[in-house]
Short mmCIF file of C-alpha atoms and ligand atoms in Angstrom, two decimals:
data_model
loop_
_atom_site.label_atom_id
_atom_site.label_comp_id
_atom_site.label_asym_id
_atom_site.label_seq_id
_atom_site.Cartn_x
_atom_site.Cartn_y
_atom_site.Cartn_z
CA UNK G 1 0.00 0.00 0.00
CA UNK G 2 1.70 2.82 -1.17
CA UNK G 3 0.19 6.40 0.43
CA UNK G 4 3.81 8.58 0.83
CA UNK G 5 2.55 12.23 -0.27
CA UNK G 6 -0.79 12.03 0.44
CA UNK G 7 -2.77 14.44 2.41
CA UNK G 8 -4.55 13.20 5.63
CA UNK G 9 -7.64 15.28 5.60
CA UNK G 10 -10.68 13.38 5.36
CA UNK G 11 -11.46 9.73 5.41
CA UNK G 12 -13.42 10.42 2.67
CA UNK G 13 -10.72 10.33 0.42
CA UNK G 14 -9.81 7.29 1.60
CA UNK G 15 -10.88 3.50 0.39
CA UNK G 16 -11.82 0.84 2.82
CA UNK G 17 -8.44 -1.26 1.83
CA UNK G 18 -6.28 1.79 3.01
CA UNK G 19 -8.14 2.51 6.06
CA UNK G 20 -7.82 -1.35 7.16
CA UNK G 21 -4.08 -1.35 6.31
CA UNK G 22 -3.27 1.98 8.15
CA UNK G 23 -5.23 -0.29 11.68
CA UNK G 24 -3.22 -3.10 10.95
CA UNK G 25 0.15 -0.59 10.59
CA UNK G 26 -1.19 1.31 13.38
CA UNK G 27 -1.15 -2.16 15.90
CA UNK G 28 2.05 -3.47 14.61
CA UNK G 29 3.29 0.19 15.31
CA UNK G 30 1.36 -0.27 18.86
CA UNK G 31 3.18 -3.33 19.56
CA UNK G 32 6.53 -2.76 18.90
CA UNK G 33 6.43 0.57 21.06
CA UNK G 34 4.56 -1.80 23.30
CA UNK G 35 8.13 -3.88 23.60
CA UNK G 36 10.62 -0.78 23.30
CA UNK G 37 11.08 -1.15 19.85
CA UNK G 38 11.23 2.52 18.42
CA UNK G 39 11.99 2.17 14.41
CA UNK G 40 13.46 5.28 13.36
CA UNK G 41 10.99 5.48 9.96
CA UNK G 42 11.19 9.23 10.48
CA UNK G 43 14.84 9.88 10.92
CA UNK G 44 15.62 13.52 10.03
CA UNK G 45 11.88 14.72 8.95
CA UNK G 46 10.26 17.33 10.41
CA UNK G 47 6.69 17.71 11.43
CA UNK G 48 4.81 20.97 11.77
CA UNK G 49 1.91 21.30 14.37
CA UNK G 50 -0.32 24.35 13.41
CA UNK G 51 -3.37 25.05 16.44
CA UNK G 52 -6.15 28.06 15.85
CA UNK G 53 -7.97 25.77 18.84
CA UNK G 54 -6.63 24.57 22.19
CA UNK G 55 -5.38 20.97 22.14
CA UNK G 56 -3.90 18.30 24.87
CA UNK G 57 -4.49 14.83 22.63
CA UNK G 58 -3.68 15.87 19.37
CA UNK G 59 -0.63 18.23 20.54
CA UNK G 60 0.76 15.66 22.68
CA UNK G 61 0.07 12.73 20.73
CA UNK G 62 1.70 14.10 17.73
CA UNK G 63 4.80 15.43 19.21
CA UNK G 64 5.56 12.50 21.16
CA UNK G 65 4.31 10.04 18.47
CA UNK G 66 6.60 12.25 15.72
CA UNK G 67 9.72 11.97 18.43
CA UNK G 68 9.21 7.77 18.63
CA UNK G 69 9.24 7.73 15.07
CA UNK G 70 13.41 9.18 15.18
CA UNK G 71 11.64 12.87 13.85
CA UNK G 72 11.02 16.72 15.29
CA UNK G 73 8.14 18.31 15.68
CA UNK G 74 7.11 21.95 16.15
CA UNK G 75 3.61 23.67 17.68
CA UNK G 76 2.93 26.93 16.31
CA UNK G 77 -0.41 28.44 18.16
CA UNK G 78 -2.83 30.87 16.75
CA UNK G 79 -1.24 33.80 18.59
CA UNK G 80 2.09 33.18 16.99
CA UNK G 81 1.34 32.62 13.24
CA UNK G 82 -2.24 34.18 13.08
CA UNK G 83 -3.15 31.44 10.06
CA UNK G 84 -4.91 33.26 7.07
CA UNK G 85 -4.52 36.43 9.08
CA UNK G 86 -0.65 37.62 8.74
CA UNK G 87 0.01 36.26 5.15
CA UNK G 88 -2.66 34.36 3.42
CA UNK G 89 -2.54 30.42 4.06
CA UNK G 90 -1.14 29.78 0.24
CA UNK G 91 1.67 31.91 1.43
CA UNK G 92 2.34 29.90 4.77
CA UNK G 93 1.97 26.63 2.76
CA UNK G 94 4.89 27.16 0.11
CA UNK G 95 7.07 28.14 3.26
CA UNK G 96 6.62 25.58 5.49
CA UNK G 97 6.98 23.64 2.38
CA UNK G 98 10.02 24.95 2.00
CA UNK G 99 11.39 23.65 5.91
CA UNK G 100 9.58 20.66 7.07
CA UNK G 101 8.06 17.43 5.67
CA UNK G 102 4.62 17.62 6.83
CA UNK G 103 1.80 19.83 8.47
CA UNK G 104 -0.60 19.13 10.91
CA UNK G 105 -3.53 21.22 10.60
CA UNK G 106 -6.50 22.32 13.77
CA UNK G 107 -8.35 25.08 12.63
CA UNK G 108 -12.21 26.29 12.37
CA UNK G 109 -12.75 26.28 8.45
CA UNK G 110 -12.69 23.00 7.03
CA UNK G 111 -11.87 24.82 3.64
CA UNK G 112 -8.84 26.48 4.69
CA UNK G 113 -7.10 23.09 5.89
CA UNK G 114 -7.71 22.40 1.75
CA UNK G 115 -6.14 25.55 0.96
CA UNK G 116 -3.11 24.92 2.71
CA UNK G 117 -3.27 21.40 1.67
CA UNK G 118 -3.50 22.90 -2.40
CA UNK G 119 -0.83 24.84 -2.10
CA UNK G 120 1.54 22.67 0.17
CA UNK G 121 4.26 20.48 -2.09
CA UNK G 122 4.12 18.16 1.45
CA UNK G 123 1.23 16.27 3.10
CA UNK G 124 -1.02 18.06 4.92
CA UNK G 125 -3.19 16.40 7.75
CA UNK G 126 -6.19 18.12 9.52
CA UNK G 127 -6.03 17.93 13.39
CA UNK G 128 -9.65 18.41 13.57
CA UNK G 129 -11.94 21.38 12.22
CA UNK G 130 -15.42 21.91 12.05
CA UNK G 131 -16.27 19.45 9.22
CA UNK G 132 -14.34 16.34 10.62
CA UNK G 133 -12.10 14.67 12.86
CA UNK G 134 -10.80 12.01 11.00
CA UNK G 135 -7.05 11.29 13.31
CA UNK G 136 -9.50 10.93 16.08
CA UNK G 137 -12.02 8.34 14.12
CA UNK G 138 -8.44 6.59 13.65
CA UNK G 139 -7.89 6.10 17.00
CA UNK G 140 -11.69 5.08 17.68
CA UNK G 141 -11.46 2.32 15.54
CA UNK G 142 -8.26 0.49 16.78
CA UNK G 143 -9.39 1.04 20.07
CA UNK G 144 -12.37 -1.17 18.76
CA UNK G 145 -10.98 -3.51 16.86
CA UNK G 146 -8.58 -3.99 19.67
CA UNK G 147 -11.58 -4.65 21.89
CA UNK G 148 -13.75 -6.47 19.34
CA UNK G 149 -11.11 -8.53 17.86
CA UNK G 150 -13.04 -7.02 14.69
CA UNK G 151 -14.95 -4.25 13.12
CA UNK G 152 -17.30 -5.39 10.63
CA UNK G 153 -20.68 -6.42 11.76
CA UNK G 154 -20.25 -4.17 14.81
CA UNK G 155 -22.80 -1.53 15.39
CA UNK G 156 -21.65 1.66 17.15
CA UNK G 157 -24.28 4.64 17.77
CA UNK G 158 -23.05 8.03 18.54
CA UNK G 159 -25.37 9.75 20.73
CA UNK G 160 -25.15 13.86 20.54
CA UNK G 161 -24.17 16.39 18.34
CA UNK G 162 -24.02 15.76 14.47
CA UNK G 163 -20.53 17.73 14.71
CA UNK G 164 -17.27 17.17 13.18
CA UNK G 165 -16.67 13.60 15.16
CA UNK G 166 -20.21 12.21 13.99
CA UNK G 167 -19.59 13.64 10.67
CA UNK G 168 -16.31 11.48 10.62
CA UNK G 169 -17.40 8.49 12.63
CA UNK G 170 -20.03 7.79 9.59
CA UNK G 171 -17.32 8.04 7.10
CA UNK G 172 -14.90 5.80 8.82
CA UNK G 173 -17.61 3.21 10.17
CA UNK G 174 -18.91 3.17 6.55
CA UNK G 175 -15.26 2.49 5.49
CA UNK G 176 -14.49 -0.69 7.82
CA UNK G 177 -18.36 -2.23 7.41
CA UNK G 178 -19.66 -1.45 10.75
CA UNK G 179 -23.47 -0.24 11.31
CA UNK G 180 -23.20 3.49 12.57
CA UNK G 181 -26.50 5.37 14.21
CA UNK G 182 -26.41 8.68 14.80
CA UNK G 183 -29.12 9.94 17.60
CA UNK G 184 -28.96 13.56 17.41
CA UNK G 185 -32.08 16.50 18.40
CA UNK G 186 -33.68 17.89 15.11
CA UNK G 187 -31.60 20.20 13.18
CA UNK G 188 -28.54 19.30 14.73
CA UNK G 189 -27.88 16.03 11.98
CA UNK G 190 -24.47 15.31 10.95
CA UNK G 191 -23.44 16.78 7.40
CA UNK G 192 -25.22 15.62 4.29
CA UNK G 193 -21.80 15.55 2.28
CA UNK G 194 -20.77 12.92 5.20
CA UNK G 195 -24.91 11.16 5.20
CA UNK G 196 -24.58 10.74 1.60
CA UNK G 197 -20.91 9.33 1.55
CA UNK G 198 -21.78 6.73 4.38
CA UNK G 199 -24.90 5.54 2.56
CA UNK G 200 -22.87 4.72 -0.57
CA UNK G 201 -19.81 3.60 1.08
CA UNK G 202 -22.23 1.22 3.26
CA UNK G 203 -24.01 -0.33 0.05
CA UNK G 204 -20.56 -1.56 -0.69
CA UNK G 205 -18.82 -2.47 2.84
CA UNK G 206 -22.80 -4.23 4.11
CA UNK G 207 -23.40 -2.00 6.57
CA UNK G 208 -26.27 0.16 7.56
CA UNK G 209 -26.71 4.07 7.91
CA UNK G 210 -29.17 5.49 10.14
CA UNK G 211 -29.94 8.73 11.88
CA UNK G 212 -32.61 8.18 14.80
CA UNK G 213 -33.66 11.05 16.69
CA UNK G 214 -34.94 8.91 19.76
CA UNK G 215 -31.64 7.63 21.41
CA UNK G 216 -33.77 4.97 23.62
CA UNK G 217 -34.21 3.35 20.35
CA UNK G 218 -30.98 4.56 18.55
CA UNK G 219 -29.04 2.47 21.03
CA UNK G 220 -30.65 -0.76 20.64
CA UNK G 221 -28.37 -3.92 20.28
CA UNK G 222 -25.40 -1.09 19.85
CA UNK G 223 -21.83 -2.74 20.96
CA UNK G 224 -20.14 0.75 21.37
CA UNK G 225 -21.89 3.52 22.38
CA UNK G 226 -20.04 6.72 21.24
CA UNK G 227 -20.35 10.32 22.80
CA UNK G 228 -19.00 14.36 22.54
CA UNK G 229 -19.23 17.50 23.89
CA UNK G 230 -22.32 19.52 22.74
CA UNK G 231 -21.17 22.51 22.38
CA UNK G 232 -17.73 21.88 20.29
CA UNK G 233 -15.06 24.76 20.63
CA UNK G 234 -15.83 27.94 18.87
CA UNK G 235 -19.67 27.29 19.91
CA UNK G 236 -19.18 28.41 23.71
CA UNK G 237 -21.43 30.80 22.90
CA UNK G 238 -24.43 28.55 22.63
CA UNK G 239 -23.41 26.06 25.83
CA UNK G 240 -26.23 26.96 27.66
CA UNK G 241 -29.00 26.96 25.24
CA UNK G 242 -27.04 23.67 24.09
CA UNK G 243 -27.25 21.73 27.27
CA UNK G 244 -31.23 22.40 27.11
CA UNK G 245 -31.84 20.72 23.94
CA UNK G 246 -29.47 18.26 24.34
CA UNK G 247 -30.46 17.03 27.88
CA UNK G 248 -32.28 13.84 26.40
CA UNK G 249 -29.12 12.67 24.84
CA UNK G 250 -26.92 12.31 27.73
CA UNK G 251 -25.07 8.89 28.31
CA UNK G 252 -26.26 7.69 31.48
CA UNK G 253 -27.31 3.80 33.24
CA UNK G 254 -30.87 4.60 31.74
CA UNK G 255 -30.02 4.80 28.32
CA UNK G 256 -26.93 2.32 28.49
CA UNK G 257 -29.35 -0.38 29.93
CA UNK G 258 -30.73 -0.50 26.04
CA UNK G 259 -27.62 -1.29 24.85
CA UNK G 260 -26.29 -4.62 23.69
CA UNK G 261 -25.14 -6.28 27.09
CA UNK G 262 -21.31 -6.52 26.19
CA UNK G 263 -20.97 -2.51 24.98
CA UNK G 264 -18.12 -0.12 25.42
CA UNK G 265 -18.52 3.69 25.96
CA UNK G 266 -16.35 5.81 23.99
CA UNK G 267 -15.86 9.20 24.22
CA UNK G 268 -13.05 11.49 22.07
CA UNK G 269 -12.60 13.18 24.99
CA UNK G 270 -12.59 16.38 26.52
CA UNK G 271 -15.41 15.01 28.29
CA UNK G 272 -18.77 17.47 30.13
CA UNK G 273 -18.98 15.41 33.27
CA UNK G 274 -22.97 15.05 33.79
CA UNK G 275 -23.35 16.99 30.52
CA UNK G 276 -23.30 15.04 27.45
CA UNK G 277 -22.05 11.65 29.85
CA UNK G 278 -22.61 11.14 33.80
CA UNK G 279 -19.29 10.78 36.18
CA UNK G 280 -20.42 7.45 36.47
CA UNK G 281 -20.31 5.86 33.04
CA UNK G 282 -17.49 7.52 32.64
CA UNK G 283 -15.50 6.02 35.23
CA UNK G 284 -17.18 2.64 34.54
CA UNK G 285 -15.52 2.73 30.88
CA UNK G 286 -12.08 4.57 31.73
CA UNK G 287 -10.32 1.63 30.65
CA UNK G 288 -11.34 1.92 27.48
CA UNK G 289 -11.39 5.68 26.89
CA UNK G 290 -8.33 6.65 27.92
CA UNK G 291 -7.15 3.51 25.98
CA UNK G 292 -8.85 5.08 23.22
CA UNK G 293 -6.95 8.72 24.07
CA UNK G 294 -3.60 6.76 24.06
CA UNK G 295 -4.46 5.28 20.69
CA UNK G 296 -4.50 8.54 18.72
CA UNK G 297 -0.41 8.27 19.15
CA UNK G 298 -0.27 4.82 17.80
CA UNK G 299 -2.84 5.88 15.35
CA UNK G 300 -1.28 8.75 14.27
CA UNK G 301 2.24 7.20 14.09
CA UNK G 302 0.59 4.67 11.00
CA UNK G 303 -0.49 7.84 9.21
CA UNK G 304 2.85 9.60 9.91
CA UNK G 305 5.01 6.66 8.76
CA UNK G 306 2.70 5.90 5.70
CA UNK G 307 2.33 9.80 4.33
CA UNK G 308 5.78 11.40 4.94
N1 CP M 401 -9.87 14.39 21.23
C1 CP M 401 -9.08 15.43 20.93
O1 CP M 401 -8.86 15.79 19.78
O2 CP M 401 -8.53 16.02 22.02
P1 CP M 401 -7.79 17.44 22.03
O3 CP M 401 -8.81 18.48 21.66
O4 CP M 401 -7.30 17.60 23.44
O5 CP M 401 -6.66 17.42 21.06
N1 NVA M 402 -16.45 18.23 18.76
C1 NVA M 402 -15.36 18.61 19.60
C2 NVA M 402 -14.26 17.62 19.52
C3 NVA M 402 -13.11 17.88 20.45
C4 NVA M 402 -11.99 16.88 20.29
C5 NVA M 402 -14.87 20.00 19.20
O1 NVA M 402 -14.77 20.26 18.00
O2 NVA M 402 -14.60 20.80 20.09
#
């Protein structure tokens, strides 16, 4: 599988045979770290970190995953480069083109991340904006597969937000042949770009699409139930009225009780404690979801090794 020079930006540009190799990279990659094996890959290549939003996961995880690999890294925040602000982002592109070997991309505009990514002669890979999350979807579905001892046939719902993880989690569930349900209030559904790409990518991989507004029902016979924040950052502004309309949605023992018996809780984490999940499931899946939060390194590292 050859992927060196491509950009990491949405799964959606990805096929199911790629996404399957990059998990079974991503373990090997898992184990060998697991035994203190540290292959150089990334001797002498440089990795870029750019961050318009805060990060701890995605900072950390990169810079330490990028320093296993025998590479640098380097975090530029918002306040020092001012992306699309001091120079426009074409600009910054064909210079950090210019120094390192990749970018790593959290921003709000999804279309700016393909901007850089057009103008960049490296690969670019988005850290998250507000179309999709697909590093984090990565790390979701090792952390599953890990669990499961397989993906297909495995239905996970996402209860919440139809926000940039949903939006991914359909994609990359679609991808790998699991059923995905998204339970989400009216008017907050995931985007149709995503919707549409599941539905065809699920005609293919055998597994099902559905958004179901009623999360008692949405969770039904679900082996991984899959939550967010509500109000995702640059929507602070809306928290309040948020936690309102989102108060039927909350992962507690109620709702989890509908579940398939043997189910995992994930969450991408930061998590709302008593928000969008009680302290109590929380706590009752930490295993798992800090497993999961550990998994964007090994995750990462595949994509790292497979694209520079
Ligand atoms: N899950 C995730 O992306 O975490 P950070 O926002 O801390 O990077
Ligand atoms: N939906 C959240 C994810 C955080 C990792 C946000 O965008 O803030």
């Amino acid at each position: 599988m050859n992927l060196k020079g491509k950009d990491f930006i949405t799964l959606m540009d990805f096929t199911s045979d790629e996404i399957l190799y990059l998990l079974d990279f991503a373990e090997a990659i898992k184990k060998d770290a697991k035994s203190g094996h540290f292959l150089p890959i990334l001797e002498n290549k440089n990795l870029v970190l750019i961050f318009s939003k805060p990060s701890l996961r995605t900072r950390v995880s990169f810079e330490i995953g990028m320093r296993q690999l025998g590479g640098s890294s380097l975090t530029l925040k918002q306040d020092e480069i001012n992306l699309g602000v001091r120079e426009t982002i074409s600009d910054t592109a064909r210079v950090l083109s210019g120094y390192a070997d990749c970018v790593m991309i959290r921003t709000f505009a999804h279309k700016d991340v393909e901007e850089f990514a057009k103008y960049a002669t490296i690969p670019t890979i988005n850290g998250l904006t507000d179309d999709c999350h697909p590093c984090q979807i990565m790390a979701d579905l090792l952390t599953i597969k890990e669990h499961f001892s397989k993906l297909k046939g495995l239905k996970l719902c996402y209860v919440g937000d139809g926000n940039n993880v949903a939006n991914s989690l359909l994609a990359g569930c679609a991808l790998v042949g699991m059923d995905v349900t998204i339970s989400c209030p009216e008017g907050y559904e995931p985007m149709s770009n995503f919707l549409n790409f599941a539905n065809e990518t699920a005609k293919k991989t055998g597994s099902k699409v559905e958004v179901v507004h009623d999360p008692n029902i949405a969770v039904k016979d679900a082996n991984i139930i899959y939550t967010d924040v509500w109000a995702s950052m640059g929507q602070e502004g809306e928290a309040q009225a948020r936690r309102e309309i989102f108060k039927p949605y909350q992962i507690n023992s109620s709702l989890c009780q509908k579940a398939a018996s043997e189910h995992i809780v994930l969450h991408c984490l930061p998590a709302h404690r008593e928000e969008e999940i009680t302290h109590e499931i929380l706590e009752k899946n930490a295993d798992i979801i800090f497993k999961q939060a550990e998994n964007r390194m090994h995750a990462q590292k595949a994509i790292l090794a497979s694209i520079i």
